[in-house]
Amino acid sequence: MPTTARLFAALFFAAIGWFTTDLIKPLLPAGTQVGLFAPVAAGFGVLVGWFFTGKRLFAGEGGGLGIGLTSSALLVFWVLLTFSGTEMLKLSLRKAYDGPVEALQDMFRIAVDYLALAAIPSVIGTLVVAGMLGGWLTDQIAKRWS
């Protein structure tokens, strides 16, 4: 059911996803094609905000700060999973793996490499502070318009 809290959380976490990708793009190696990096991250922000943050805070299932922080972590998880999976598929089409288990193992190595690349204070701080702010604001909106 659409609620104001869900709508706000979806838009707020989409903005977090988009803004965070703008912080990460300069960290990527020169010549890296970013393609749909920002729109995909924003799309996952919409999904996390709508289905996780807004739903839980509208139902009163936790504190805003904690739910917001968890939402940021979920956003990072889904974006990492998507882009490491995409990279693994590109490599598998080039016959880089002997089998599917090796491909899945390499997918997690790729995700860890991406995470290490983005684990700088400005990115982590943005995700933590913006996630907590988004959770708190969504909680206030859920209480106000429920």
PDB file of C-alpha atoms in Angstrom:
ATOM      1  CA  MET A   1       0.000   0.000   0.000  1.00  0.00           C
ATOM      2  CA  PRO A   2       1.474   3.372  -0.965  1.00  0.00           C
ATOM      3  CA  THR A   3       2.211   5.635   1.969  1.00  0.00           C
ATOM      4  CA  THR A   4       3.933   8.960   2.341  1.00  0.00           C
ATOM      5  CA  ALA A   5       6.714   7.290   4.325  1.00  0.00           C
ATOM      6  CA  ARG A   6       7.371   4.783   1.543  1.00  0.00           C
ATOM      7  CA  LEU A   7       7.407   7.483  -1.120  1.00  0.00           C
ATOM      8  CA  PHE A   8       9.762   9.699   0.850  1.00  0.00           C
ATOM      9  CA  ALA A   9      12.093   6.798   1.693  1.00  0.00           C
ATOM     10  CA  ALA A  10      12.166   5.663  -1.935  1.00  0.00           C
ATOM     11  CA  LEU A  11      13.078   9.138  -3.184  1.00  0.00           C
ATOM     12  CA  PHE A  12      15.581   9.793  -0.401  1.00  0.00           C
ATOM     13  CA  PHE A  13      17.448   6.512  -0.831  1.00  0.00           C
ATOM     14  CA  ALA A  14      17.421   6.937  -4.614  1.00  0.00           C
ATOM     15  CA  ALA A  15      19.180  10.257  -4.060  1.00  0.00           C
ATOM     16  CA  ILE A  16      21.663   8.581  -1.709  1.00  0.00           C
ATOM     17  CA  GLY A  17      22.407   5.949  -4.345  1.00  0.00           C
ATOM     18  CA  TRP A  18      22.909   8.528  -7.084  1.00  0.00           C
ATOM     19  CA  PHE A  19      25.021  10.880  -4.963  1.00  0.00           C
ATOM     20  CA  THR A  20      27.215   8.075  -3.640  1.00  0.00           C
ATOM     21  CA  THR A  21      28.007   6.910  -7.168  1.00  0.00           C
ATOM     22  CA  ASP A  22      29.153  10.438  -7.946  1.00  0.00           C
ATOM     23  CA  LEU A  23      31.596  10.129  -5.042  1.00  0.00           C
ATOM     24  CA  ILE A  24      32.848   6.739  -6.265  1.00  0.00           C
ATOM     25  CA  LYS A  25      33.297   7.540  -9.980  1.00  0.00           C
ATOM     26  CA  PRO A  26      36.564   9.502  -9.506  1.00  0.00           C
ATOM     27  CA  LEU A  27      38.012   6.526  -7.593  1.00  0.00           C
ATOM     28  CA  LEU A  28      37.581   4.149 -10.523  1.00  0.00           C
ATOM     29  CA  PRO A  29      40.553   3.424 -12.789  1.00  0.00           C
ATOM     30  CA  ALA A  30      40.969   5.751 -15.754  1.00  0.00           C
ATOM     31  CA  GLY A  31      38.909   4.695 -18.738  1.00  0.00           C
ATOM     32  CA  THR A  32      36.351   2.750 -16.717  1.00  0.00           C
ATOM     33  CA  GLN A  33      32.952   2.847 -18.389  1.00  0.00           C
ATOM     34  CA  VAL A  34      30.428   3.802 -15.718  1.00  0.00           C
ATOM     35  CA  GLY A  35      27.404   3.394 -17.993  1.00  0.00           C
ATOM     36  CA  LEU A  36      24.292   2.893 -15.892  1.00  0.00           C
ATOM     37  CA  PHE A  37      26.084   3.004 -12.539  1.00  0.00           C
ATOM     38  CA  ALA A  38      24.153   5.969 -11.112  1.00  0.00           C
ATOM     39  CA  PRO A  39      20.687   5.017 -12.444  1.00  0.00           C
ATOM     40  CA  VAL A  40      21.036   1.421 -11.235  1.00  0.00           C
ATOM     41  CA  ALA A  41      22.162   2.576  -7.780  1.00  0.00           C
ATOM     42  CA  ALA A  42      19.254   5.027  -7.667  1.00  0.00           C
ATOM     43  CA  GLY A  43      16.891   2.259  -8.739  1.00  0.00           C
ATOM     44  CA  PHE A  44      18.070   0.060  -5.903  1.00  0.00           C
ATOM     45  CA  GLY A  45      17.647   3.065  -3.603  1.00  0.00           C
ATOM     46  CA  VAL A  46      14.007   3.291  -4.671  1.00  0.00           C
ATOM     47  CA  LEU A  47      13.486  -0.422  -4.019  1.00  0.00           C
ATOM     48  CA  VAL A  48      15.236  -0.400  -0.637  1.00  0.00           C
ATOM     49  CA  GLY A  49      13.429   2.775   0.432  1.00  0.00           C
ATOM     50  CA  TRP A  50      10.014   1.524  -0.657  1.00  0.00           C
ATOM     51  CA  PHE A  51      10.128  -2.132   0.367  1.00  0.00           C
ATOM     52  CA  PHE A  52      12.381  -1.963   3.424  1.00  0.00           C
ATOM     53  CA  THR A  53      12.661   1.486   4.988  1.00  0.00           C
ATOM     54  CA  GLY A  54       9.190   2.895   4.390  1.00  0.00           C
ATOM     55  CA  LYS A  55       7.425  -0.367   5.100  1.00  0.00           C
ATOM     56  CA  ARG A  56       9.191  -0.996   8.404  1.00  0.00           C
ATOM     57  CA  LEU A  57       8.952   2.532   9.737  1.00  0.00           C
ATOM     58  CA  PHE A  58       5.308   2.915   8.724  1.00  0.00           C
ATOM     59  CA  ALA A  59       4.543  -0.305  10.633  1.00  0.00           C
ATOM     60  CA  GLY A  60       6.577   0.913  13.629  1.00  0.00           C
ATOM     61  CA  GLU A  61       9.021  -1.992  13.426  1.00  0.00           C
ATOM     62  CA  GLY A  62      12.122  -0.225  14.701  1.00  0.00           C
ATOM     63  CA  GLY A  63      13.925   3.028  15.251  1.00  0.00           C
ATOM     64  CA  GLY A  64      14.527   5.387  12.382  1.00  0.00           C
ATOM     65  CA  LEU A  65      18.292   5.646  12.789  1.00  0.00           C
ATOM     66  CA  GLY A  66      18.835   1.900  12.839  1.00  0.00           C
ATOM     67  CA  ILE A  67      16.483   1.192   9.952  1.00  0.00           C
ATOM     68  CA  GLY A  68      18.142   3.957   7.928  1.00  0.00           C
ATOM     69  CA  LEU A  69      21.622   2.598   8.591  1.00  0.00           C
ATOM     70  CA  THR A  70      20.469  -0.894   7.638  1.00  0.00           C
ATOM     71  CA  SER A  71      18.909   0.543   4.488  1.00  0.00           C
ATOM     72  CA  SER A  72      22.238   2.058   3.459  1.00  0.00           C
ATOM     73  CA  ALA A  73      23.915  -1.308   4.020  1.00  0.00           C
ATOM     74  CA  LEU A  74      21.239  -3.018   1.903  1.00  0.00           C
ATOM     75  CA  LEU A  75      21.744  -0.467  -0.844  1.00  0.00           C
ATOM     76  CA  VAL A  76      25.481  -1.177  -0.890  1.00  0.00           C
ATOM     77  CA  PHE A  77      24.857  -4.942  -0.860  1.00  0.00           C
ATOM     78  CA  TRP A  78      22.497  -4.929  -3.847  1.00  0.00           C
ATOM     79  CA  VAL A  79      24.647  -2.555  -5.903  1.00  0.00           C
ATOM     80  CA  LEU A  80      27.774  -4.606  -5.191  1.00  0.00           C
ATOM     81  CA  LEU A  81      25.973  -7.853  -6.007  1.00  0.00           C
ATOM     82  CA  THR A  82      24.640  -6.452  -9.276  1.00  0.00           C
ATOM     83  CA  PHE A  83      27.868  -4.966 -10.571  1.00  0.00           C
ATOM     84  CA  SER A  84      30.114  -7.813  -9.449  1.00  0.00           C
ATOM     85  CA  GLY A  85      27.653 -10.237 -11.065  1.00  0.00           C
ATOM     86  CA  THR A  86      27.708  -8.216 -14.273  1.00  0.00           C
ATOM     87  CA  GLU A  87      31.504  -8.217 -14.301  1.00  0.00           C
ATOM     88  CA  MET A  88      31.563 -11.961 -13.638  1.00  0.00           C
ATOM     89  CA  LEU A  89      29.190 -12.539 -16.565  1.00  0.00           C
ATOM     90  CA  LYS A  90      31.405 -10.464 -18.864  1.00  0.00           C
ATOM     91  CA  LEU A  91      34.419 -12.530 -17.836  1.00  0.00           C
ATOM     92  CA  SER A  92      32.531 -15.804 -18.179  1.00  0.00           C
ATOM     93  CA  LEU A  93      31.532 -14.920 -21.741  1.00  0.00           C
ATOM     94  CA  ARG A  94      35.254 -14.560 -22.467  1.00  0.00           C
ATOM     95  CA  LYS A  95      35.765 -18.108 -21.146  1.00  0.00           C
ATOM     96  CA  ALA A  96      37.746 -16.893 -18.126  1.00  0.00           C
ATOM     97  CA  TYR A  97      36.404 -19.628 -15.839  1.00  0.00           C
ATOM     98  CA  ASP A  98      36.607 -23.415 -15.874  1.00  0.00           C
ATOM     99  CA  GLY A  99      33.195 -23.853 -14.279  1.00  0.00           C
ATOM    100  CA  PRO A 100      30.263 -22.160 -12.560  1.00  0.00           C
ATOM    101  CA  VAL A 101      31.674 -22.552  -9.046  1.00  0.00           C
ATOM    102  CA  GLU A 102      34.853 -20.733 -10.029  1.00  0.00           C
ATOM    103  CA  ALA A 103      32.752 -17.965 -11.594  1.00  0.00           C
ATOM    104  CA  LEU A 104      30.690 -17.526  -8.415  1.00  0.00           C
ATOM    105  CA  GLN A 105      33.830 -17.475  -6.280  1.00  0.00           C
ATOM    106  CA  ASP A 106      35.319 -14.804  -8.511  1.00  0.00           C
ATOM    107  CA  MET A 107      32.103 -12.788  -8.291  1.00  0.00           C
ATOM    108  CA  PHE A 108      32.644 -12.429  -4.551  1.00  0.00           C
ATOM    109  CA  ARG A 109      36.314 -11.529  -5.103  1.00  0.00           C
ATOM    110  CA  ILE A 110      35.194  -8.815  -7.527  1.00  0.00           C
ATOM    111  CA  ALA A 111      32.653  -7.534  -4.978  1.00  0.00           C
ATOM    112  CA  VAL A 112      35.358  -7.349  -2.294  1.00  0.00           C
ATOM    113  CA  ASP A 113      37.641  -5.476  -4.717  1.00  0.00           C
ATOM    114  CA  TYR A 114      34.871  -2.973  -5.484  1.00  0.00           C
ATOM    115  CA  LEU A 115      34.132  -2.582  -1.785  1.00  0.00           C
ATOM    116  CA  ALA A 116      37.814  -1.967  -1.001  1.00  0.00           C
ATOM    117  CA  LEU A 117      37.971   0.634  -3.771  1.00  0.00           C
ATOM    118  CA  ALA A 118      34.978   2.538  -2.387  1.00  0.00           C
ATOM    119  CA  ALA A 119      35.827   2.181   1.316  1.00  0.00           C
ATOM    120  CA  ILE A 120      37.084   5.710   1.869  1.00  0.00           C
ATOM    121  CA  PRO A 121      35.883   8.037   4.629  1.00  0.00           C
ATOM    122  CA  SER A 122      33.838  10.330   2.374  1.00  0.00           C
ATOM    123  CA  VAL A 123      31.842   7.452   0.867  1.00  0.00           C
ATOM    124  CA  ILE A 124      31.358   5.599   4.154  1.00  0.00           C
ATOM    125  CA  GLY A 125      30.492   8.812   5.987  1.00  0.00           C
ATOM    126  CA  THR A 126      27.964   9.786   3.344  1.00  0.00           C
ATOM    127  CA  LEU A 127      26.274   6.390   3.492  1.00  0.00           C
ATOM    128  CA  VAL A 128      26.176   6.355   7.299  1.00  0.00           C
ATOM    129  CA  VAL A 129      25.030   9.942   7.851  1.00  0.00           C
ATOM    130  CA  ALA A 130      22.605  10.070   4.922  1.00  0.00           C
ATOM    131  CA  GLY A 131      21.188   6.644   5.791  1.00  0.00           C
ATOM    132  CA  MET A 132      20.579   7.617   9.390  1.00  0.00           C
ATOM    133  CA  LEU A 133      19.110  10.961   8.323  1.00  0.00           C
ATOM    134  CA  GLY A 134      16.859   9.247   5.791  1.00  0.00           C
ATOM    135  CA  GLY A 135      15.693   6.743   8.386  1.00  0.00           C
ATOM    136  CA  TRP A 136      15.010   9.435  10.966  1.00  0.00           C
ATOM    137  CA  LEU A 137      13.139  11.659   8.502  1.00  0.00           C
ATOM    138  CA  THR A 138      11.119   8.707   7.215  1.00  0.00           C
ATOM    139  CA  ASP A 139      10.264   7.806  10.804  1.00  0.00           C
ATOM    140  CA  GLN A 140       9.070  11.360  11.471  1.00  0.00           C
ATOM    141  CA  ILE A 141       6.988  11.334   8.291  1.00  0.00           C
ATOM    142  CA  ALA A 142       5.508   7.934   9.160  1.00  0.00           C
ATOM    143  CA  LYS A 143       4.498   9.196  12.608  1.00  0.00           C
ATOM    144  CA  ARG A 144       3.081  12.435  11.236  1.00  0.00           C
ATOM    145  CA  TRP A 145       1.015  11.000   8.371  1.00  0.00           C
ATOM    146  CA  SER A 146      -0.093   7.612   9.637  1.00  0.00           C
TER     147      SER A 146
END
